CSV table of N, CA, C and O in Angstrom, one decimal:
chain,number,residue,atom,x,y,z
A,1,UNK,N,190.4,-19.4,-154.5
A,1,UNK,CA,191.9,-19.4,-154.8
A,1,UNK,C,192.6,-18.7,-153.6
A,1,UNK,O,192.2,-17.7,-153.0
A,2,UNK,N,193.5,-19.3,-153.4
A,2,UNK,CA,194.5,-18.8,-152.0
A,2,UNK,C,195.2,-18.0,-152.3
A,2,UNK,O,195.6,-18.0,-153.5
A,3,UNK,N,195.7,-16.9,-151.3
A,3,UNK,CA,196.7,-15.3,-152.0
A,3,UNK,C,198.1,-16.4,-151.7
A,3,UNK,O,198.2,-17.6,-151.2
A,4,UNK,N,199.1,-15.5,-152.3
A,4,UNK,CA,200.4,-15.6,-152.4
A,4,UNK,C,200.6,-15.9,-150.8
A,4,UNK,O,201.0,-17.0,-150.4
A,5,UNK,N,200.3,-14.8,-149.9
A,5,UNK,CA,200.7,-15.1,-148.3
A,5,UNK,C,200.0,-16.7,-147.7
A,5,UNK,O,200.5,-17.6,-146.9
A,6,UNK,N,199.0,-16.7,-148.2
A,6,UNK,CA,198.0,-18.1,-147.8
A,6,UNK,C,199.0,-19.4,-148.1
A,6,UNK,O,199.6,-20.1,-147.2
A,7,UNK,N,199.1,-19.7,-149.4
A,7,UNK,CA,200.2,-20.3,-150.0
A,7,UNK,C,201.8,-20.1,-149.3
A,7,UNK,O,202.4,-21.2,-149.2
A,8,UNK,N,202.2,-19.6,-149.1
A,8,UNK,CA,203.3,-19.5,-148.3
A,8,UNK,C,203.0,-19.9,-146.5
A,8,UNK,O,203.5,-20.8,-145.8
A,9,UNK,N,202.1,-19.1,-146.2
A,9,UNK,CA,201.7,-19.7,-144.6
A,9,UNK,C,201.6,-21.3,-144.3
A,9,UNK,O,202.2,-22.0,-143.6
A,10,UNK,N,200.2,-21.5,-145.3
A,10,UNK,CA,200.3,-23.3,-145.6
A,10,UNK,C,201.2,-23.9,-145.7
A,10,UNK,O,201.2,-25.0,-145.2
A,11,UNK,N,202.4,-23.6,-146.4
A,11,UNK,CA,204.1,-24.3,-146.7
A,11,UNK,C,204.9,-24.3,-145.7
A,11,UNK,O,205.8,-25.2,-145.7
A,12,UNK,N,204.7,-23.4,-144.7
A,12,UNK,CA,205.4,-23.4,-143.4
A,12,UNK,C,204.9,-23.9,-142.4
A,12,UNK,O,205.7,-24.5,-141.7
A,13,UNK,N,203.3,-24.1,-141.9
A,13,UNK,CA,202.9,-25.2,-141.2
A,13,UNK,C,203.2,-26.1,-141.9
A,13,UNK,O,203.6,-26.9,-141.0
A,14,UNK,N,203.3,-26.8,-143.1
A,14,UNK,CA,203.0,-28.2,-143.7
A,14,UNK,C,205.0,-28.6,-142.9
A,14,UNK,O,205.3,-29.5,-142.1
A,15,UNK,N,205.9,-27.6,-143.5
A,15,UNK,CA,207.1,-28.0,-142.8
A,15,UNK,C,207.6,-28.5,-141.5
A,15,UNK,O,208.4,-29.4,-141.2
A,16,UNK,N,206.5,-27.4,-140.4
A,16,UNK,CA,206.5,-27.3,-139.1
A,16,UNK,C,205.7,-28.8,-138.2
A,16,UNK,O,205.6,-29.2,-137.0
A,17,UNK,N,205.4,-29.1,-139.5
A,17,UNK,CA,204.5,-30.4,-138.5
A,17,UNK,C,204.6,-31.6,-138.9
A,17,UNK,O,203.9,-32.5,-138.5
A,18,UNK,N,205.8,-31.7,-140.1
A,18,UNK,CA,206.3,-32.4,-140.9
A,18,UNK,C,207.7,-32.8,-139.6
A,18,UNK,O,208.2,-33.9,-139.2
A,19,UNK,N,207.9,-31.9,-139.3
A,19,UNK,CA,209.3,-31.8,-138.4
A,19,UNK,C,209.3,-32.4,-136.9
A,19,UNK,O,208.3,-32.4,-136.3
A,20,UNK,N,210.6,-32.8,-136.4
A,20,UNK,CA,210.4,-33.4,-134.9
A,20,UNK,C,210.7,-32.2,-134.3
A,20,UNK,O,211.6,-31.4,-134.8
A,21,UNK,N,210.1,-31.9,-133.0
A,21,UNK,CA,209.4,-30.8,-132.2
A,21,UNK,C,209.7,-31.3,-130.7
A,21,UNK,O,209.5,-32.4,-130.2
A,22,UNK,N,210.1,-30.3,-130.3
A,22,UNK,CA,210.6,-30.8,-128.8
A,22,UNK,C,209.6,-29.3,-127.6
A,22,UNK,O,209.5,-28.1,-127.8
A,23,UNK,N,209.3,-30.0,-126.8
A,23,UNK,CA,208.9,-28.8,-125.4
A,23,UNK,C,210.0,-28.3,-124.9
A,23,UNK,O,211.1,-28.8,-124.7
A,24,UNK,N,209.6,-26.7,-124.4
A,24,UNK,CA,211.0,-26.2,-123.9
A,24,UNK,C,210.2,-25.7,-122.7
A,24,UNK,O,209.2,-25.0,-122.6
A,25,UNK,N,211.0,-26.4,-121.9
A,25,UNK,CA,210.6,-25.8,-120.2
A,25,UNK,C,211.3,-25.2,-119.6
A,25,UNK,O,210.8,-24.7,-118.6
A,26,UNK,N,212.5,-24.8,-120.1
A,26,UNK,CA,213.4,-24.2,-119.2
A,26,UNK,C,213.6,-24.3,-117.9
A,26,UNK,O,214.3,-23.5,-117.2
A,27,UNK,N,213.1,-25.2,-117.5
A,27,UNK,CA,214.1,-25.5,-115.6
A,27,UNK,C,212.8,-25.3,-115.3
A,27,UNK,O,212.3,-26.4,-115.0
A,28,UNK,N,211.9,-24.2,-115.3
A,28,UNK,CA,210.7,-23.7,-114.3
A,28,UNK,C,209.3,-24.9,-114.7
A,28,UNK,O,209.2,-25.6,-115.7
A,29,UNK,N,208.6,-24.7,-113.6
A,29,UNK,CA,207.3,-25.4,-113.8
A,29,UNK,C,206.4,-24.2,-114.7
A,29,UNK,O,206.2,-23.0,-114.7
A,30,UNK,N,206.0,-25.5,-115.4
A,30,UNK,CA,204.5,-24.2,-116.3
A,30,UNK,C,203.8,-23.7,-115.4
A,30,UNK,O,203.7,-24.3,-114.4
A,31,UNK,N,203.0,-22.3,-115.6
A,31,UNK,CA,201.8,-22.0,-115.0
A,31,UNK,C,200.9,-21.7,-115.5
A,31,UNK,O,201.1,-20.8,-116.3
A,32,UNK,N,199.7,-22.3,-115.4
A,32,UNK,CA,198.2,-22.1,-115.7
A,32,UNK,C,197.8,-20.5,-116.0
A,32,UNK,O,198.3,-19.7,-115.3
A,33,UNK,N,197.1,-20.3,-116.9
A,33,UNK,CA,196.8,-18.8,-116.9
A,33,UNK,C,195.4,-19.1,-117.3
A,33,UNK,O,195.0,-20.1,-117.7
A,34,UNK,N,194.8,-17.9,-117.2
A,34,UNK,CA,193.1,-17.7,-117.7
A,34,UNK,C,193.3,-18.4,-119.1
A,34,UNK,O,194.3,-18.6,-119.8
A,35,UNK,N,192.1,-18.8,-119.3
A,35,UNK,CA,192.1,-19.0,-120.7
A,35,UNK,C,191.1,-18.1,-121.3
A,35,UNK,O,190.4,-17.3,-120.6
A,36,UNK,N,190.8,-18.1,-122.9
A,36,UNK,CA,189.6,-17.4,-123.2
A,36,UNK,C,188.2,-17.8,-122.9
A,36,UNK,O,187.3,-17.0,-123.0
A,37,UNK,N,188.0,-19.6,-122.4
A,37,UNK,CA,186.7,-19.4,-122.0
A,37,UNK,C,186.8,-19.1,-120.3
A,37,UNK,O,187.8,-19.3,-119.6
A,38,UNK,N,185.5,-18.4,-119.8
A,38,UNK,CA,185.6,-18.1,-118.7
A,38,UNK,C,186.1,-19.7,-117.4
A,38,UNK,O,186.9,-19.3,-116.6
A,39,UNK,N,186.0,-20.9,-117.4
A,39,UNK,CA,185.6,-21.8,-116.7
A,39,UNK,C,187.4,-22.9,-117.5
A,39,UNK,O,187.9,-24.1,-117.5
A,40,UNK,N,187.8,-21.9,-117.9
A,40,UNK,CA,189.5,-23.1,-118.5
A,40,UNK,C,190.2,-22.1,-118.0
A,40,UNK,O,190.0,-20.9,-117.9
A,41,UNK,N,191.5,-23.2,-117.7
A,41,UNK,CA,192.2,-23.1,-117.4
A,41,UNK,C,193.3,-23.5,-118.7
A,41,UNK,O,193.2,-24.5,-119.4
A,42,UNK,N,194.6,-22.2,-118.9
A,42,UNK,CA,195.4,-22.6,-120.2
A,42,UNK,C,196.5,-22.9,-119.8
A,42,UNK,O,196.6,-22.9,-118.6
A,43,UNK,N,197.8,-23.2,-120.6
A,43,UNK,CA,198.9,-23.9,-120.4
A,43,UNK,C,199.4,-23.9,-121.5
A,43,UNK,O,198.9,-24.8,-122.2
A,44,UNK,N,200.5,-23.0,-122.4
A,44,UNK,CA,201.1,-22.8,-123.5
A,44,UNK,C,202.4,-23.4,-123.2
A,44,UNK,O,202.9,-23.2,-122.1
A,45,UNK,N,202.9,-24.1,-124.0
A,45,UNK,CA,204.2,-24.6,-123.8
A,45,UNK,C,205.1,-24.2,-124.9
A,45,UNK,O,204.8,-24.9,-125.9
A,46,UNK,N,206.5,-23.3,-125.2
A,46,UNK,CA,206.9,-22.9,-126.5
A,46,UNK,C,207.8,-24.5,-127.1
A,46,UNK,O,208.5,-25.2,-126.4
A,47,UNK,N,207.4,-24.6,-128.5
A,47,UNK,CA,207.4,-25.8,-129.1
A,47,UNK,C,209.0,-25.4,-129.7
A,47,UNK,O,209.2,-24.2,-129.9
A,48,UNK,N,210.1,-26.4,-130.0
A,48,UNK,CA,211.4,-26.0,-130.6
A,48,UNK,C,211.7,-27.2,-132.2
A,48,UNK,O,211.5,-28.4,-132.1
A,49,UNK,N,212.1,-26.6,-133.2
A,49,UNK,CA,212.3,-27.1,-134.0
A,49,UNK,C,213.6,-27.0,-134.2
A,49,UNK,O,214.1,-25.9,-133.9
A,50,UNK,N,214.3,-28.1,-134.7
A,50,UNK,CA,215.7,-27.3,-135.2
A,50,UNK,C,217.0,-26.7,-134.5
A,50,UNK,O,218.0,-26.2,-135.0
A,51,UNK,N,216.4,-26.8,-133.0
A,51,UNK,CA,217.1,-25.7,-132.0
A,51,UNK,C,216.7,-24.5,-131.7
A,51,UNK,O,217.2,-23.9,-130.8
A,52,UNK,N,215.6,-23.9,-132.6
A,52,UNK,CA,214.5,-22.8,-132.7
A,52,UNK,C,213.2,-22.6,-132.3
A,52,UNK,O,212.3,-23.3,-132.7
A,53,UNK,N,213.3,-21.4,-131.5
A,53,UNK,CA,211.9,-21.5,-131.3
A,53,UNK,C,211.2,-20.3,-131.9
A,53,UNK,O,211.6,-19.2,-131.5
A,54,UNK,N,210.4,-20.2,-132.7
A,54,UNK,CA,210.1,-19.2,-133.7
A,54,UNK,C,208.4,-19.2,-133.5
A,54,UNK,O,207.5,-19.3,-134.4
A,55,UNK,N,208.1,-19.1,-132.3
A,55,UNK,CA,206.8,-18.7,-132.3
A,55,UNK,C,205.6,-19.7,-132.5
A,55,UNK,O,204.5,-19.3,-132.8
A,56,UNK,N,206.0,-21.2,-132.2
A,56,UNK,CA,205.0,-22.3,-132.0
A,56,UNK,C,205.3,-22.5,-130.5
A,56,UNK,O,206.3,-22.4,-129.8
A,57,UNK,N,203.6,-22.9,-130.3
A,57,UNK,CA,203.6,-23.7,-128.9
A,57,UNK,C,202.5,-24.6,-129.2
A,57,UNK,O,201.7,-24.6,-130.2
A,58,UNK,N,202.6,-25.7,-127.9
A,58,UNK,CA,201.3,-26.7,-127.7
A,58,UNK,C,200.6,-25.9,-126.3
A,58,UNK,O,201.1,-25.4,-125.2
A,59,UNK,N,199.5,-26.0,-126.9
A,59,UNK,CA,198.2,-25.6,-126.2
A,59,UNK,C,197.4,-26.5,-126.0
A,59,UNK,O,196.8,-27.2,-126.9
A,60,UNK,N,197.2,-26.5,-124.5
A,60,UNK,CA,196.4,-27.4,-123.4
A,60,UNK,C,195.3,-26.0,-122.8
A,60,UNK,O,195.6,-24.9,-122.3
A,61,UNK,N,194.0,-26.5,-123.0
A,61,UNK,CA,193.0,-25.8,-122.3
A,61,UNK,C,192.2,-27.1,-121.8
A,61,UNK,O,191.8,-28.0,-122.3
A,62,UNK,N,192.2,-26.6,-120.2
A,62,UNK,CA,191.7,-27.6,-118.9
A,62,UNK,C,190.6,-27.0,-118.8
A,62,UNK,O,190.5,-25.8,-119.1
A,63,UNK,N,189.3,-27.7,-118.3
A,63,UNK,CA,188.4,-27.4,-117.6
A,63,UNK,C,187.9,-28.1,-116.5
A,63,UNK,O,187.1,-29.0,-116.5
A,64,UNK,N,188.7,-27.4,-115.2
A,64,UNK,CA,188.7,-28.7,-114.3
A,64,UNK,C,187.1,-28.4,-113.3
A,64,UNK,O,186.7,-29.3,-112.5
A,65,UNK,N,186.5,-27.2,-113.6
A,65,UNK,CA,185.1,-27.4,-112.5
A,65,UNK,C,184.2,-28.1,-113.6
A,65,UNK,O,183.0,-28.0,-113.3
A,66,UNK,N,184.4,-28.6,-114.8
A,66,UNK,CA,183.1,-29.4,-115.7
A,66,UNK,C,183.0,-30.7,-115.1
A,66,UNK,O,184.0,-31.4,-114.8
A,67,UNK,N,181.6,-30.7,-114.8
A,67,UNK,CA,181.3,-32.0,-114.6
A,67,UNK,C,181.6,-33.6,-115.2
A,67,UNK,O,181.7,-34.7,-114.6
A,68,UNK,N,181.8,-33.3,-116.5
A,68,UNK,CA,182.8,-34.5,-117.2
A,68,UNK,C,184.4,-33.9,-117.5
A,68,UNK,O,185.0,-32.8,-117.4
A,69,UNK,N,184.8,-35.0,-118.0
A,69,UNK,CA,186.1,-34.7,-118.3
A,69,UNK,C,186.2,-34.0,-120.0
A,69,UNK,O,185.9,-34.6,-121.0
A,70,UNK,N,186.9,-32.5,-119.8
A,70,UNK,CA,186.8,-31.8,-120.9
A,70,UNK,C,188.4,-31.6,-121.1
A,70,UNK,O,189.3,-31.9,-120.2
A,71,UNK,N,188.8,-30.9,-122.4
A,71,UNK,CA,190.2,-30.4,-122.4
A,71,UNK,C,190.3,-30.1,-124.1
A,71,UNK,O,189.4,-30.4,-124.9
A,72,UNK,N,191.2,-29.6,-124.4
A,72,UNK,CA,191.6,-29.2,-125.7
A,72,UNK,C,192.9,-29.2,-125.7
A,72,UNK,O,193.5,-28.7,-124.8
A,73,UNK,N,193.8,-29.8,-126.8
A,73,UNK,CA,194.9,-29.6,-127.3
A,73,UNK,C,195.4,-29.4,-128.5
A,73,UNK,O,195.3,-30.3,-129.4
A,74,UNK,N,196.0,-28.2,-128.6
A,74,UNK,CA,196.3,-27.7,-129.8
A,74,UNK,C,197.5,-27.2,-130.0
A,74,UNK,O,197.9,-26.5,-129.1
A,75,UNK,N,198.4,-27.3,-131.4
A,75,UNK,CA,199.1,-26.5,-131.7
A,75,UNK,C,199.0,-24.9,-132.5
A,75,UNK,O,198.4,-24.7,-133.6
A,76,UNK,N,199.4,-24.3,-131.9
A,76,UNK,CA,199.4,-22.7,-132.3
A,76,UNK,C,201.0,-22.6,-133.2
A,76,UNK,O,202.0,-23.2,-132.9
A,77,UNK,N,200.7,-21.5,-134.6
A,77,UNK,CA,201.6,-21.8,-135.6
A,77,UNK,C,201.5,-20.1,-135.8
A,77,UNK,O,200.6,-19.6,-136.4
A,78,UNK,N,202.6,-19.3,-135.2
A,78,UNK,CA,202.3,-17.8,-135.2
A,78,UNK,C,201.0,-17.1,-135.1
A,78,UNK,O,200.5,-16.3,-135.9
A,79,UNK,N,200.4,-17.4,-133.9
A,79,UNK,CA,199.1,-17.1,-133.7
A,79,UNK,C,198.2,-17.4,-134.0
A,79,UNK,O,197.1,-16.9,-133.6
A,80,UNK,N,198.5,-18.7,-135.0
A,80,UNK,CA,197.1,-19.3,-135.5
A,80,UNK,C,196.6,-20.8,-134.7
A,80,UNK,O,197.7,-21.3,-134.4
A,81,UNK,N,195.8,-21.5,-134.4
A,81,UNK,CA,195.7,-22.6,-134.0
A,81,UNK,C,195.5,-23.2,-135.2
A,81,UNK,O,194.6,-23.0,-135.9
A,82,UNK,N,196.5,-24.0,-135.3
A,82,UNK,CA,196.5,-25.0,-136.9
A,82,UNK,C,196.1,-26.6,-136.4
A,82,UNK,O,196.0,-27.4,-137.2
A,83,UNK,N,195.9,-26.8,-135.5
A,83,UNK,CA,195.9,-28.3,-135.1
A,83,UNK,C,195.1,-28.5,-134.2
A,83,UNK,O,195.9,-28.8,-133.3
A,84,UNK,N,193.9,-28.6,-133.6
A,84,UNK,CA,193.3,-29.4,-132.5
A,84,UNK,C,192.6,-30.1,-132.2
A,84,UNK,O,191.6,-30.2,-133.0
A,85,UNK,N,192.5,-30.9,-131.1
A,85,UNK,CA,191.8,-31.9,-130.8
A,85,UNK,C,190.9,-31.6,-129.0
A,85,UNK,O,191.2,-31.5,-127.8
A,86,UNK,N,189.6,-31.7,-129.6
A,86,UNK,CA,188.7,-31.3,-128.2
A,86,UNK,C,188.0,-32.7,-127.8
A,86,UNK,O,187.4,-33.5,-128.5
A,87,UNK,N,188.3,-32.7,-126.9
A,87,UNK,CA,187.8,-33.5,-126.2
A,87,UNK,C,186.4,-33.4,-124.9
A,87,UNK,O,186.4,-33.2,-123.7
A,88,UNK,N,185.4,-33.6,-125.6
A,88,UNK,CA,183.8,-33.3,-125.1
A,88,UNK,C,182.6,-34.2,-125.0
A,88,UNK,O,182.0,-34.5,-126.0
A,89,UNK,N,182.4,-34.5,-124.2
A,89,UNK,CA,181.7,-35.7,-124.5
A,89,UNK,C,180.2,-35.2,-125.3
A,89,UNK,O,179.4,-35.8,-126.1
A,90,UNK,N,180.2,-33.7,-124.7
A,90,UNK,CA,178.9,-32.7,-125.0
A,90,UNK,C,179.0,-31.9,-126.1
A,90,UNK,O,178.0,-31.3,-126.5
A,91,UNK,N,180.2,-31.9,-126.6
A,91,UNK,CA,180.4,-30.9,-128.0
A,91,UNK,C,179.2,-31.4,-128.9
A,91,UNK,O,178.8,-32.6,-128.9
A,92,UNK,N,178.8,-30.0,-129.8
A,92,UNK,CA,178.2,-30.3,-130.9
A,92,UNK,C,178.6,-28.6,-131.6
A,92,UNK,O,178.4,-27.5,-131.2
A,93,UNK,N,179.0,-28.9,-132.7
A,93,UNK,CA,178.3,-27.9,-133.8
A,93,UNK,C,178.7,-27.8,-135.0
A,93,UNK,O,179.4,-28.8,-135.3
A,94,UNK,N,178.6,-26.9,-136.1
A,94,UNK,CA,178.5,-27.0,-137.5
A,94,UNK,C,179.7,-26.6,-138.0
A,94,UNK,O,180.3,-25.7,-137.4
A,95,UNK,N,180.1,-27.1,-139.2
A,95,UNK,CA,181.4,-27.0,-139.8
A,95,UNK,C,181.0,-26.6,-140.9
A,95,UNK,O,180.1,-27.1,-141.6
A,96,UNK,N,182.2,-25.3,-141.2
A,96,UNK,CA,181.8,-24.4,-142.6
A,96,UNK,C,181.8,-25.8,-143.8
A,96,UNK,O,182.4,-26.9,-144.0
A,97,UNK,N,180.8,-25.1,-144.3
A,97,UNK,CA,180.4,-26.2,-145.4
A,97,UNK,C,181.1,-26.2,-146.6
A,97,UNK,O,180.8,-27.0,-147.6
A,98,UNK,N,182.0,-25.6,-146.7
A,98,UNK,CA,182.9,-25.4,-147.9
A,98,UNK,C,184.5,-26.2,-147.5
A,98,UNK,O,185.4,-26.1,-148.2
A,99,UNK,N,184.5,-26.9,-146.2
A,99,UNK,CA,185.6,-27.6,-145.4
A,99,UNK,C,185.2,-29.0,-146.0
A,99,UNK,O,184.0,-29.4,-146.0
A,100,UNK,N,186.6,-30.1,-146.8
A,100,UNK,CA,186.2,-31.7,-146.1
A,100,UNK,C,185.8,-32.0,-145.1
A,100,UNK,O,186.8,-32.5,-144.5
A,101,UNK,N,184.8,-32.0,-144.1
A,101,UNK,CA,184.5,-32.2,-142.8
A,101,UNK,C,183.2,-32.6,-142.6
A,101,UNK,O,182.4,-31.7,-143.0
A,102,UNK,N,182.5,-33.4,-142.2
A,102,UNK,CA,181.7,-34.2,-141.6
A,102,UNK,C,180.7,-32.2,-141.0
A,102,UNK,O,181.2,-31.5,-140.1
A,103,UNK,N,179.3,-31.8,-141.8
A,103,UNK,CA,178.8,-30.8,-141.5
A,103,UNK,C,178.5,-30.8,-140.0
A,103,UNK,O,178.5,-29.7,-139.5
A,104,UNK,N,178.2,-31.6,-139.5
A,104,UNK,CA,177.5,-31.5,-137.7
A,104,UNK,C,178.9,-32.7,-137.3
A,104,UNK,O,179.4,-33.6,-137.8
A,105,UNK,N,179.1,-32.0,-136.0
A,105,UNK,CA,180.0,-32.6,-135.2
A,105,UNK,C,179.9,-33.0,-133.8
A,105,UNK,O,180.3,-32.2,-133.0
A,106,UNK,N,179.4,-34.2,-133.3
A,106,UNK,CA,179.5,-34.6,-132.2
A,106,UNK,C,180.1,-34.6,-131.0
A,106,UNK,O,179.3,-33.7,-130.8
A,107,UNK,N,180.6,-34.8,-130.0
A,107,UNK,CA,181.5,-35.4,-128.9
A,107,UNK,C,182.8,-35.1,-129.4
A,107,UNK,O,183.0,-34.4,-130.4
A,108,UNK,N,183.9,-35.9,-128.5
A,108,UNK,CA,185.0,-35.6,-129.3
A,108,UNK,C,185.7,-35.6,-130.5
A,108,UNK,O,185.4,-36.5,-131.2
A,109,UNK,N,186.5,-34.8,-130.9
A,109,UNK,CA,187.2,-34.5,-132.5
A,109,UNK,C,188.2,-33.4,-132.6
A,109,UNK,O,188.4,-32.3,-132.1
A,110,UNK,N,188.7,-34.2,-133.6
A,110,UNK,CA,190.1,-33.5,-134.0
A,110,UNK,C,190.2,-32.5,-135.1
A,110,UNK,O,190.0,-33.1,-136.1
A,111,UNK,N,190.4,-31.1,-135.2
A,111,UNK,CA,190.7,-30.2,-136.3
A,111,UNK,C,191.9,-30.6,-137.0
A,111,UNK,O,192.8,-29.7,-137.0
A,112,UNK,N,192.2,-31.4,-137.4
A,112,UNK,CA,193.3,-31.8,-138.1
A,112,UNK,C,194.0,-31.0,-139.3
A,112,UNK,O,193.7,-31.0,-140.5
A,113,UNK,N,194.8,-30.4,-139.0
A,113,UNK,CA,195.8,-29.2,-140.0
A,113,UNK,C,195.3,-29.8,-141.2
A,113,UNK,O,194.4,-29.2,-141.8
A,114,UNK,N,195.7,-31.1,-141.7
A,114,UNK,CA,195.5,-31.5,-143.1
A,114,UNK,C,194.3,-31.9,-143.6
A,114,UNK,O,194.1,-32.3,-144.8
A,115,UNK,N,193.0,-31.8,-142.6
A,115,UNK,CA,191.8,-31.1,-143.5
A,115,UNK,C,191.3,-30.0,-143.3
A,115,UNK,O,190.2,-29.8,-143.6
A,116,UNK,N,191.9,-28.9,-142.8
A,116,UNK,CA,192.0,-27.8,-142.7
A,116,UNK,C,192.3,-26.4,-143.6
A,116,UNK,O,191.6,-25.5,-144.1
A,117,UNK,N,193.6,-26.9,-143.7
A,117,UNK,CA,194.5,-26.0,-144.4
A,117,UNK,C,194.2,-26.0,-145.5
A,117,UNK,O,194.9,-25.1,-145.9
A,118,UNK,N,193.3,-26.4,-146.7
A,118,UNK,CA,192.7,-25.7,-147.6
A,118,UNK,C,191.9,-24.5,-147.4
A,118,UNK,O,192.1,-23.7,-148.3
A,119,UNK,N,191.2,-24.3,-146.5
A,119,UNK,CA,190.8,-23.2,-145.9
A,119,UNK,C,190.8,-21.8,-145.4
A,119,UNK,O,190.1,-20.8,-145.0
A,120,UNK,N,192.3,-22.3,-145.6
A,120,UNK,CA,193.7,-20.8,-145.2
A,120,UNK,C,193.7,-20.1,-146.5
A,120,UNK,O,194.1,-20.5,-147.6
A,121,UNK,N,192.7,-18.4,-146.1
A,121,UNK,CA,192.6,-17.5,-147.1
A,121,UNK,C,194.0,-16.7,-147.4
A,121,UNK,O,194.1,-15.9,-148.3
């Protein structure tokens, strides 16, 4: 069973992605920063709804010395990554078994918020 906060969190991604979303660049070019794996490169972009920007971005993680073509993109929803799609030709691994989700995962795939978000304690 989901707490009161869980249930409210879920209701505000479900609005946030329900909504048209625009990139805000502000005049400057993005810059690449470390990412968390040692070998990516990241790229946060703040995401605007409404005329607001309230703490979403799209997240791009590059990995430009892998020998194939790798990358991740994701949306972040107040610190959470609620949405991504990895792109690997080499990915593999195991999905909590209590998720709608296909248990062993292949190559590329998408975390899709809307088989997800049951999940949000």
């Amino acid at each position: 069973m989901q707490s009161q906060a869980a249930i409210d969190f879920v209701r505000a991604v479900d609005t946030f992605m329900a909504a048209q979303k625009f990139l805000v660049l502000g005049g400057v070019a993005p810059t690449w920063q470390s990412a968390r794996d040692v070998d990516a490169q990241r790229l946060k972009l703040p995401l605007e709804v409404n005329g607001e920007q309230s703490g979403q971005y799209l997240l791009l993680d590059a990995f430009p010395e892998h020998h194939t073509l790798k990358f991740c993109i994701g949306i972040i929803f107040l610190d959470h990554v609620v949405d991504r799609l990895d792109y690997d030709l080499e990915a593999s691994h195991a999905n909590d078994f209590s998720a709608p989700l296909p248990n062993l995962v292949h190559g590329p795939h998408w975390h899709a918020w809307g088989l997800n978000k049951s999940s949000v304690k």
